[in-house]
Backbone as numpy.savetxt, mean C-alpha at the origin, in Angstrom:
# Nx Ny Nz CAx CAy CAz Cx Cy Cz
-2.72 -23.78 0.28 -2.25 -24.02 -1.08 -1.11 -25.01 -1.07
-0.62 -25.82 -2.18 0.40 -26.34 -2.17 1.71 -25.65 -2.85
2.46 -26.18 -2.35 3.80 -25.63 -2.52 3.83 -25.83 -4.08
3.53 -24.73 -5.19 4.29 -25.01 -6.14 5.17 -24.10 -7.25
6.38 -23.44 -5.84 7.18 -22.45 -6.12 6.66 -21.14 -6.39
5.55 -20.96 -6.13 5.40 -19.32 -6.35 5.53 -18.62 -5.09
6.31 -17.69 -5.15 6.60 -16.47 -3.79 5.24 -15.90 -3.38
4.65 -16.25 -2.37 4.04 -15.08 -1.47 3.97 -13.33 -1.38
2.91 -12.90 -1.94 3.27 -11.69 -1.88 1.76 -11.38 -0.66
2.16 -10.15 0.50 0.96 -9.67 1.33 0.64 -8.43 0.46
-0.64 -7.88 -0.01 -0.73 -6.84 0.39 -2.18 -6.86 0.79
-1.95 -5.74 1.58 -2.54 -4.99 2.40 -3.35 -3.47 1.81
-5.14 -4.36 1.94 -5.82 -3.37 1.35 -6.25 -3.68 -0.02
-6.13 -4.79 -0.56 -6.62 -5.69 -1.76 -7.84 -5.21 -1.92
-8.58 -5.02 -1.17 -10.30 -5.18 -1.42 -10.82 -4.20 -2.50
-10.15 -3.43 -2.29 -10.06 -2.02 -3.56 -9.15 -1.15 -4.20
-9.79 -0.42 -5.46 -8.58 0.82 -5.71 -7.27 0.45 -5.73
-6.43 0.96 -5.47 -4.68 0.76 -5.65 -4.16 -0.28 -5.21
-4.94 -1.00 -4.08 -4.26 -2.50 -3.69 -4.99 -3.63 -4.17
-6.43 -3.34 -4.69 -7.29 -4.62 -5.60 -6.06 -4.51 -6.64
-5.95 -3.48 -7.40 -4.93 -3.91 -8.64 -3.80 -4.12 -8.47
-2.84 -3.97 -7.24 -1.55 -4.22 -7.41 -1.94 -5.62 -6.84
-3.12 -6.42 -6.36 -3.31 -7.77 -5.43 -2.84 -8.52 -7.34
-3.70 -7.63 -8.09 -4.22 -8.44 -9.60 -3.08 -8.45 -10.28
-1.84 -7.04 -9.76 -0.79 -6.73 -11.12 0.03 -8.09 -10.00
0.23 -8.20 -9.06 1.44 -9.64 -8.43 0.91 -10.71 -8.72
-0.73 -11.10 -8.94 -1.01 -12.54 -9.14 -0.57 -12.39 -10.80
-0.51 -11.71 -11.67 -0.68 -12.16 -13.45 0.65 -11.91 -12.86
1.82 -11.57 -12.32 3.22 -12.10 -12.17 3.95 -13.02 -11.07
2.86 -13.72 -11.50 3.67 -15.03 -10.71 3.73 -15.30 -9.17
3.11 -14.00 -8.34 2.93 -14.22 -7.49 1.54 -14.99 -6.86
2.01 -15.85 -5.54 0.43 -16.20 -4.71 0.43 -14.99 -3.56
-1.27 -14.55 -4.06 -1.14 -13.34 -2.91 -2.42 -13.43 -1.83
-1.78 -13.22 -0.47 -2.81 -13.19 0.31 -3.20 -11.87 1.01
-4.29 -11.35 0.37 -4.82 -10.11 0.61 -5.46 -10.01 2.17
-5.10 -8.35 2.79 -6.17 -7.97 4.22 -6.61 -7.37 3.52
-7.65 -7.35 4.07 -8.62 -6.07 4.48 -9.58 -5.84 5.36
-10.52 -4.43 5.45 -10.67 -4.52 7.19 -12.17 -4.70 6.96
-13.14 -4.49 6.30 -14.22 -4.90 6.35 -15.05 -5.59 5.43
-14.82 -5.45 3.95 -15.74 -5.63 2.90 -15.07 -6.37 2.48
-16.21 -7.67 2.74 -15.99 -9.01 2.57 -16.96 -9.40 1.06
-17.54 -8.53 0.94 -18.13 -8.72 -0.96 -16.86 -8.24 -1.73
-16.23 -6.92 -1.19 -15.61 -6.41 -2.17 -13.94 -7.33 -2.16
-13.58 -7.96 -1.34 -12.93 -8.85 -1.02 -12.72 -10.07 -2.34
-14.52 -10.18 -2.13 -14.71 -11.89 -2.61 -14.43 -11.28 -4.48
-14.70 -10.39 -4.65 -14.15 -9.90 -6.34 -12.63 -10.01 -6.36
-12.08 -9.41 -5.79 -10.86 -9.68 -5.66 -10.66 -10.81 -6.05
-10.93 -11.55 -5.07 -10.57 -13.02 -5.05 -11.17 -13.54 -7.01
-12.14 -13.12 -7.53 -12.40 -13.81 -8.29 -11.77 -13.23 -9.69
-11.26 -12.17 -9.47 -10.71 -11.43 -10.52 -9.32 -12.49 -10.63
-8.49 -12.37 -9.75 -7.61 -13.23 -9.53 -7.57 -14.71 -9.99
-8.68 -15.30 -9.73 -8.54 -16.62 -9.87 -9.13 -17.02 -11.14
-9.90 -15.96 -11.67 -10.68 -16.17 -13.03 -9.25 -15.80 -14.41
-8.09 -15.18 -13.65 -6.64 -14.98 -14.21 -6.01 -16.11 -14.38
-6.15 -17.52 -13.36 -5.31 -18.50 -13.15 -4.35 -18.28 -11.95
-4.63 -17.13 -11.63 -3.77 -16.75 -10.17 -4.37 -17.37 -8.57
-3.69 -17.51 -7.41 -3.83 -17.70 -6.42 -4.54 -16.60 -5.12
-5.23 -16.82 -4.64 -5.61 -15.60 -3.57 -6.25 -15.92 -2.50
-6.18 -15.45 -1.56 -6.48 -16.04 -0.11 -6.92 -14.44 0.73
-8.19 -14.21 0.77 -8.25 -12.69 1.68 -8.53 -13.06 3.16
-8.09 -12.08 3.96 -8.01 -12.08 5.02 -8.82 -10.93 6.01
-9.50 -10.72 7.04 -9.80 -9.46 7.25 -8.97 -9.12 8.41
-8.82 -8.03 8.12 -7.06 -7.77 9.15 -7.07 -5.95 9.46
-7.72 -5.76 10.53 -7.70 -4.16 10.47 -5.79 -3.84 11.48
-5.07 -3.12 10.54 -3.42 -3.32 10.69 -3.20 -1.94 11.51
-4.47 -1.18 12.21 -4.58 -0.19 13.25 -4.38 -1.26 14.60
-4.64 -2.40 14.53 -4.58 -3.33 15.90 -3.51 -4.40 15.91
-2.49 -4.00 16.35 -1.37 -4.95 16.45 -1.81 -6.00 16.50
-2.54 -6.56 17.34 -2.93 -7.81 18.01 -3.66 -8.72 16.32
-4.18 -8.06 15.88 -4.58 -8.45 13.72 -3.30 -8.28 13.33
-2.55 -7.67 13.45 -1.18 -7.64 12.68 -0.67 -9.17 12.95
-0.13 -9.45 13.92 0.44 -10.51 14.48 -0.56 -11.65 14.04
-2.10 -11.64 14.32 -2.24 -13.02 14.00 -2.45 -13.34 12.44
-2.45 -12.32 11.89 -2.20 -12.24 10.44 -0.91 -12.75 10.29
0.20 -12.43 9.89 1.90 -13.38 10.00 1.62 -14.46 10.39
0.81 -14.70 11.93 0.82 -16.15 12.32 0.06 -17.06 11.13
-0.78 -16.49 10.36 -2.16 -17.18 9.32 -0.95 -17.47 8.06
-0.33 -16.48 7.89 0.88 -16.50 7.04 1.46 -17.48 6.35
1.90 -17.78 7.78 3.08 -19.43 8.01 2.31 -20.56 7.82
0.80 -20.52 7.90 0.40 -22.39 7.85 0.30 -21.93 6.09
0.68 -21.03 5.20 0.90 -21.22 3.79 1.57 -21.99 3.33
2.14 -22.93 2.05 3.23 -23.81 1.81 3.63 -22.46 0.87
4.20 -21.59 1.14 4.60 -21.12 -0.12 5.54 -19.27 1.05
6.27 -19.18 0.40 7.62 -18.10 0.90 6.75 -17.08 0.85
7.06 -16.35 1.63 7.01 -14.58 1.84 7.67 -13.75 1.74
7.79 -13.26 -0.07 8.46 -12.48 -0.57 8.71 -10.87 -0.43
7.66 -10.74 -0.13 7.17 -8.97 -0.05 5.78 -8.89 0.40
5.89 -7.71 0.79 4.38 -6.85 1.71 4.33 -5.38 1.51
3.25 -5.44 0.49 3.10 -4.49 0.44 1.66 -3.74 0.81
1.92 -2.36 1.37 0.86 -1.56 2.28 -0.14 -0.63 1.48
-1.07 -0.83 1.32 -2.15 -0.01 0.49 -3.22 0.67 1.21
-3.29 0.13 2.04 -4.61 0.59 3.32 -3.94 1.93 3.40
-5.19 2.73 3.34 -5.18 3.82 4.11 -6.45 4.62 3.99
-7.43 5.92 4.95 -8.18 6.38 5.22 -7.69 8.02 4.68
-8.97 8.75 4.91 -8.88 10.94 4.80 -9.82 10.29 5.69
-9.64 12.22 6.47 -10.77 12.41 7.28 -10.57 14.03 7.33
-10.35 14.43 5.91 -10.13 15.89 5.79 -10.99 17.15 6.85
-10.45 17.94 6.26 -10.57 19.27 7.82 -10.06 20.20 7.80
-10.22 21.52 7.73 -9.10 22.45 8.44 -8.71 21.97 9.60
-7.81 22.48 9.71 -6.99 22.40 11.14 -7.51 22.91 12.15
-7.58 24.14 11.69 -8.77 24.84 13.15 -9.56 24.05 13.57
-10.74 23.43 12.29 -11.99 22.64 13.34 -11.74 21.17 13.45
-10.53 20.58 13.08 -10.36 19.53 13.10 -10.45 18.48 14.90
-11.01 17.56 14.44 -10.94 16.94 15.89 -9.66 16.12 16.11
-9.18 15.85 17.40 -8.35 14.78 17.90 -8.45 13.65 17.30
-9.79 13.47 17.70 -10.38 11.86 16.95 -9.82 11.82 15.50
-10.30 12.82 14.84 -9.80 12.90 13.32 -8.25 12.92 12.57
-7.89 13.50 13.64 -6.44 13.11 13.33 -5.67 11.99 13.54
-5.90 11.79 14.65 -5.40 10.69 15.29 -6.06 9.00 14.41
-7.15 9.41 14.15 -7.15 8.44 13.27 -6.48 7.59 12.60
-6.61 8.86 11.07 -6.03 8.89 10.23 -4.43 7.96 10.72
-4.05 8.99 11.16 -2.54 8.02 11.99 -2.37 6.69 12.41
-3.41 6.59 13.07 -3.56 5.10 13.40 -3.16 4.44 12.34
-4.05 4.65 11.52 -3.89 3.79 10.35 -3.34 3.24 9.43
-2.87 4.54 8.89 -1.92 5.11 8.11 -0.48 4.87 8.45
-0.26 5.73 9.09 1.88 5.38 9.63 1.58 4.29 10.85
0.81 4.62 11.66 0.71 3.43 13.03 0.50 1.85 11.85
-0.36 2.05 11.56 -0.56 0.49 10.81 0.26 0.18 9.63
1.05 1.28 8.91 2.14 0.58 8.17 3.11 0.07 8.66
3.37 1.31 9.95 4.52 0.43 10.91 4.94 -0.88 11.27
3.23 -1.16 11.92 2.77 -2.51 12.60 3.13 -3.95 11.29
2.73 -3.93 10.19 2.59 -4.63 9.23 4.38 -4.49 8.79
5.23 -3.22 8.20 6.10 -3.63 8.37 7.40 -3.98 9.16
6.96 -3.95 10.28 7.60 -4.59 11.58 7.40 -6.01 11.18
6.19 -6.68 11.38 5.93 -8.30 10.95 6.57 -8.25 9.91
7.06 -7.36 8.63 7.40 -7.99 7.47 8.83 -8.09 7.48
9.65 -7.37 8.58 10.59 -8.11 8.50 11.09 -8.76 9.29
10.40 -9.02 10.13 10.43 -10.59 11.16 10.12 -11.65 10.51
9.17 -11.32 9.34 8.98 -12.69 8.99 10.01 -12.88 7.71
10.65 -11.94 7.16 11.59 -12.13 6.06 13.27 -11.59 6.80
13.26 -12.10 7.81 14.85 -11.65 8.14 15.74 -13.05 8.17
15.22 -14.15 7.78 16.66 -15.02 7.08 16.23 -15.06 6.09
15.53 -15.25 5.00 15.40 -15.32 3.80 15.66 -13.95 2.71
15.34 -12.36 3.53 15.23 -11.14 2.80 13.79 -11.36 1.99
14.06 -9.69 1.14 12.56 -9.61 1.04 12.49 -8.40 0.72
11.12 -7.94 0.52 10.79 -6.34 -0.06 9.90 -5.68 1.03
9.70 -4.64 0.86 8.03 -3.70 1.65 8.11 -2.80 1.06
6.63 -2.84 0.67 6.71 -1.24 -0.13 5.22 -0.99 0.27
5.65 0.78 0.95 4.78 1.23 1.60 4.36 2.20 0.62
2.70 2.71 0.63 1.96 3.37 -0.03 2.15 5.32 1.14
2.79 5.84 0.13 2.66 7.11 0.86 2.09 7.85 -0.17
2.21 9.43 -0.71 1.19 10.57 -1.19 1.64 11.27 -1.48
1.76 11.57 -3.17 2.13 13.64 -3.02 1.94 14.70 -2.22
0.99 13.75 -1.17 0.19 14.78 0.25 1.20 14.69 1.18
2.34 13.86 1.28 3.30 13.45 2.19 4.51 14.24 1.74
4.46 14.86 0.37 5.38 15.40 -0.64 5.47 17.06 -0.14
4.51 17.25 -0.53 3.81 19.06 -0.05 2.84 18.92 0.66
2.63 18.87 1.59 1.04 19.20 2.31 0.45 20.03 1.86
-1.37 18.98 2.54 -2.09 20.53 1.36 -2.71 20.63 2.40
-3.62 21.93 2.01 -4.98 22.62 3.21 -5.90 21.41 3.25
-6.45 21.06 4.96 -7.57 20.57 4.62 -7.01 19.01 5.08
-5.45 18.87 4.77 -5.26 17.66 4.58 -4.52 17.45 6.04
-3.84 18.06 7.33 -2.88 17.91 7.90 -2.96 16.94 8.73
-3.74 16.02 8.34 -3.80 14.66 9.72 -3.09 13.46 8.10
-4.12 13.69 7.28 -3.67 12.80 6.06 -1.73 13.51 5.45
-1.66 14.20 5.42 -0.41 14.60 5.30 0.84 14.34 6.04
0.30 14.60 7.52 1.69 13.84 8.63 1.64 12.08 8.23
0.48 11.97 7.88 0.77 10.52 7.92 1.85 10.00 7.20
0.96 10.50 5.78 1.99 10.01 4.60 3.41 10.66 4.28
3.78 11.77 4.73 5.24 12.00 4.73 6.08 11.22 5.61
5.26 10.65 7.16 6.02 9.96 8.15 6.50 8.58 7.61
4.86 7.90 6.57 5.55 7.17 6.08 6.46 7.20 5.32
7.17 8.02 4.63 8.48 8.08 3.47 9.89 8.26 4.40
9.78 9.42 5.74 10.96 8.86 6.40 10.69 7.63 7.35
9.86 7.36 7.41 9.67 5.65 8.22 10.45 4.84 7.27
10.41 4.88 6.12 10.99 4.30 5.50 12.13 3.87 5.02
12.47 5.30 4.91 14.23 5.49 4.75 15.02 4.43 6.14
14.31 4.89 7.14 14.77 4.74 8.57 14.68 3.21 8.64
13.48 2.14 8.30 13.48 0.97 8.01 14.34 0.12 7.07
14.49 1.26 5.90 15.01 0.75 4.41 16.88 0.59 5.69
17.40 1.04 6.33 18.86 0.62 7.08 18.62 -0.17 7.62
17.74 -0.26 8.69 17.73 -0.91 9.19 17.41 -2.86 8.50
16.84 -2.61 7.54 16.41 -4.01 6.82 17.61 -4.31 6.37
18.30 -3.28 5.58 19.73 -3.77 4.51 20.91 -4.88 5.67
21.15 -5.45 6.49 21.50 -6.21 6.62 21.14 -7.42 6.59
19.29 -7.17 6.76 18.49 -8.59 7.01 18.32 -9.28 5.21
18.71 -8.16 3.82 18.09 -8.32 3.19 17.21 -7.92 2.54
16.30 -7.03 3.28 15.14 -6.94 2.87 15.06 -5.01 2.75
14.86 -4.84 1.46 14.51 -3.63 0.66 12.95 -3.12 1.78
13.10 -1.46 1.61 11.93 -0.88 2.17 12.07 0.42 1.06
11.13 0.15 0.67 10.45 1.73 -0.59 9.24 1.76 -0.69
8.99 3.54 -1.09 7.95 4.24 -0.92 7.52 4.22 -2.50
5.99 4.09 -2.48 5.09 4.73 -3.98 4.32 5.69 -3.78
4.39 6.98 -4.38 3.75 8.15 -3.69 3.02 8.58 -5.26
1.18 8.24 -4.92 0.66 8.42 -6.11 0.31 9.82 -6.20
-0.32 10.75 -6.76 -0.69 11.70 -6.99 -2.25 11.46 -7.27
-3.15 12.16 -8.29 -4.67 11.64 -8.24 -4.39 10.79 -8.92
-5.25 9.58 -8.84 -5.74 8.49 -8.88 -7.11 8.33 -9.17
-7.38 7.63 -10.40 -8.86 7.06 -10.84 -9.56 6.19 -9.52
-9.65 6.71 -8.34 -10.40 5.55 -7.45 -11.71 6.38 -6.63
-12.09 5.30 -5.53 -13.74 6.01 -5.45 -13.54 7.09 -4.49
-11.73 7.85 -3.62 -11.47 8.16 -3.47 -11.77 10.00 -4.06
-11.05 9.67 -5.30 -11.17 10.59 -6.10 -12.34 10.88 -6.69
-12.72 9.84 -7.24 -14.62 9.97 -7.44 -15.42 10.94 -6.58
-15.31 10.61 -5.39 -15.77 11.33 -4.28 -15.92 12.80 -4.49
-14.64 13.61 -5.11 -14.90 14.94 -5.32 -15.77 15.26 -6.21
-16.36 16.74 -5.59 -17.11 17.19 -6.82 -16.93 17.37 -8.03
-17.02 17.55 -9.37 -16.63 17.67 -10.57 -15.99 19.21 -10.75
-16.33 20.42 -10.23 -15.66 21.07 -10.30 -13.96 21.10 -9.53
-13.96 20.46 -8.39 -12.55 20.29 -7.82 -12.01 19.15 -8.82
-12.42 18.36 -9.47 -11.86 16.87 -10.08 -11.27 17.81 -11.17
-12.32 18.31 -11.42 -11.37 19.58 -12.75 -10.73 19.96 -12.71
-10.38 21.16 -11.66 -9.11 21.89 -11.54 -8.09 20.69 -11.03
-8.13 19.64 -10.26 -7.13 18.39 -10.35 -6.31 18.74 -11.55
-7.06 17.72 -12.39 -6.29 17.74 -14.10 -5.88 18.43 -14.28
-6.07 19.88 -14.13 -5.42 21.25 -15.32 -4.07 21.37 -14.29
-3.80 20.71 -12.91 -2.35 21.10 -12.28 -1.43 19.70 -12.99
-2.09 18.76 -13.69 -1.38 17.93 -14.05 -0.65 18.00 -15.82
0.70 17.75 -15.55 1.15 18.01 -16.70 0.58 16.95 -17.81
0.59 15.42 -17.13 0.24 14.82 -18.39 -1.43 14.91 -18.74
-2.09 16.12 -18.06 -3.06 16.06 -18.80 -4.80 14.99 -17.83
-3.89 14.62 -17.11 -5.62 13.29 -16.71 -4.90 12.56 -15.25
-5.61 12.21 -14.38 -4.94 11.48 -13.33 -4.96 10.29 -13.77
-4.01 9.34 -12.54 -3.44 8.00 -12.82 -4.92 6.92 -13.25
-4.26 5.78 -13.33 -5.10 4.60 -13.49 -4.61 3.87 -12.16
-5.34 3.22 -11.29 -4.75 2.24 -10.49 -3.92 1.70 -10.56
-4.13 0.55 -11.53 -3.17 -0.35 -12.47 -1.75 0.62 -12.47
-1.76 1.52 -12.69 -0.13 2.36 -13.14 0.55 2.50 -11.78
-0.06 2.61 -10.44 0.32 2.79 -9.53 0.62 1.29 -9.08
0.05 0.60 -9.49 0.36 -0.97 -8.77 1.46 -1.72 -9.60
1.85 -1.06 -10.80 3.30 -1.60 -12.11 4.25 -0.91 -10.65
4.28 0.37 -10.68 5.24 0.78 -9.89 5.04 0.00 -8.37
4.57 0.05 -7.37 4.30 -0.99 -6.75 5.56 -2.46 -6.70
4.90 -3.14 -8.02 5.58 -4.58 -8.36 6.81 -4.57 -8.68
7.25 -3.00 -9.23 8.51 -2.92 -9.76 9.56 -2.93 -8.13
8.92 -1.90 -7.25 9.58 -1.91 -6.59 9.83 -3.31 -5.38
8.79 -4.03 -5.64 8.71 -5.04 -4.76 9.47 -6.55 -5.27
9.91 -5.99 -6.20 10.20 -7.14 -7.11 11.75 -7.44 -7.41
12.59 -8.14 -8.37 14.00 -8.34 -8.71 14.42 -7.25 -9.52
13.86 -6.98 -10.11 14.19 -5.70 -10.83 14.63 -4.02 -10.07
14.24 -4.13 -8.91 14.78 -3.01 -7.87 15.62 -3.67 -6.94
16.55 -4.70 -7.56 17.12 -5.47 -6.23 18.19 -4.15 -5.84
18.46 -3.25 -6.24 19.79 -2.42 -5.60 19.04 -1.05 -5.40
17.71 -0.91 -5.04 17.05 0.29 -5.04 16.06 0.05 -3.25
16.61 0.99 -2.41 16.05 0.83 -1.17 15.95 1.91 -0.35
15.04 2.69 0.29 15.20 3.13 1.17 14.72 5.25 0.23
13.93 4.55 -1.12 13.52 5.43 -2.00 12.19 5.52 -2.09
11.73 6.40 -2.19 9.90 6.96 -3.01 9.60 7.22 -3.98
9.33 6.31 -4.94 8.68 6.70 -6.20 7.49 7.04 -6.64
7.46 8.87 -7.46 6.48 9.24 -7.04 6.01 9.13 -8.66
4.31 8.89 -8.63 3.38 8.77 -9.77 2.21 9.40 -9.77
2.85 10.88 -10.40 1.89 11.97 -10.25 1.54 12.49 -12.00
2.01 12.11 -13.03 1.72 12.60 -13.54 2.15 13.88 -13.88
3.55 13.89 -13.44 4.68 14.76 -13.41 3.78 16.24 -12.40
2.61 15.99 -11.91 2.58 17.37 -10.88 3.11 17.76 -10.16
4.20 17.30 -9.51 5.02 17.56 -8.55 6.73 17.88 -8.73
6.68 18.04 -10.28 7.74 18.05 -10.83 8.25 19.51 -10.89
């Protein structure tokens, strides 16, 4: 692209659900964003066209952020951009639900990989690549990271590790500049949630005070808010969008 003043925003996990719309809520604000993701290269190419059919900028990438070695040459793909790297934000993530009892190694460990191992990985690069200029990261954690639930304890260590990963990053950045905060959605309209049967999708709602789970889009405002000028004195926090369930 050519340089013409718009900030760089990464996120990570564009291809769908909570990071297709926060890819869509940073391009209609001004950001150029260059999306990973790890396999779906159709669901990718919508992205891309949702975006550009906006007047916005987009560039996808396939980048599985479980493999350092994609982390790194992703940043390296980064830099031949003409345009700054403002913020990175982390949306990827996997379930591989279970009791605990029959749960496998594999299954847990997964999840982890992915999840806290690959937010790590991604924001490690994000603030190497924003430590003279500063900058944002905002990592995607879970009301599951909030309270653990049954069923969930591989998806649960993840996402709570990510919220003190965060805190622990959010010091360590504040000299470089660069803000680190958490968005911790609750249910969510995605194919995620789809997935459940209609009787569990039900009892969902009735624990929620406002009545209905999120919209994507609502999780990706919060997202932009935090990644953005408007949280310039807010770091090292989790904002959670549940629909007051956790309240």
């Amino acid at each position: 692209m050519s340089d013409d003043g718009r900030p760089l925003a990464l996120v990570v996990g564009a291809s769908r659900g909570i990071g297709r719309a926060t890819a869509i809520e940073m391009a209609a604000h001004g950001y150029a964003v260059a999306g990973w993701y790890r396999s779906d290269d159709a669901a990718d190419a919508e992205t891309r066209g949702l975006i550009e059919d906006g007047g916005g900028w987009y560039r996808g990438r396939r980048t599985d952020i479980a493999d350092q070695t994609q982390v790194r040459d992703g940043f390296r793909d980064l830099r031949t951009l003409d345009a700054t790297l403002a913020t990175v934000i982390v949306c990827a993530g996997i379930t591989r639900d279970g009791l605990a009892g029959t749960m496998s190694l594999e299954a847990f460990t997964g999840v982890l990989d992915t999840n806290l191992t690959g937010s790590f990985l991604v924001a490690r690069g994000g603030l190497r690549a924003m430590r003279k200029r500063g900058g944002s990261i905002v990592l995607m954690s879970s009301t599951s990271g909030i309270r653990g639930q049954a069923g969930q304890a591989n998806y649960s260590a993840s996402k709570g590790g990510i919220i003190a990963m965060a805190q622990a990053l959010a010091k360590e950045g504040a000299p470089l500049g660069v803000r680190v905060n958490c968005v911790a959605p609750g249910f969510v309209d995605t194919d995620m949630f789809r997935a459940m049967n209609p009787a569990t999708r039900s009892s969902v709602v009735e624990r929620i005070p406002l009545g209905r789970v999120g919209r994507a889009e609502e999780v990706a405002r919060a997202a932009r808010f935090l990644a953005g000028p408007e949280s310039s004195y807010i770091t090292g926090q989790t904002l959670v969008v549940d629909g007051g369930m956790t309240s």
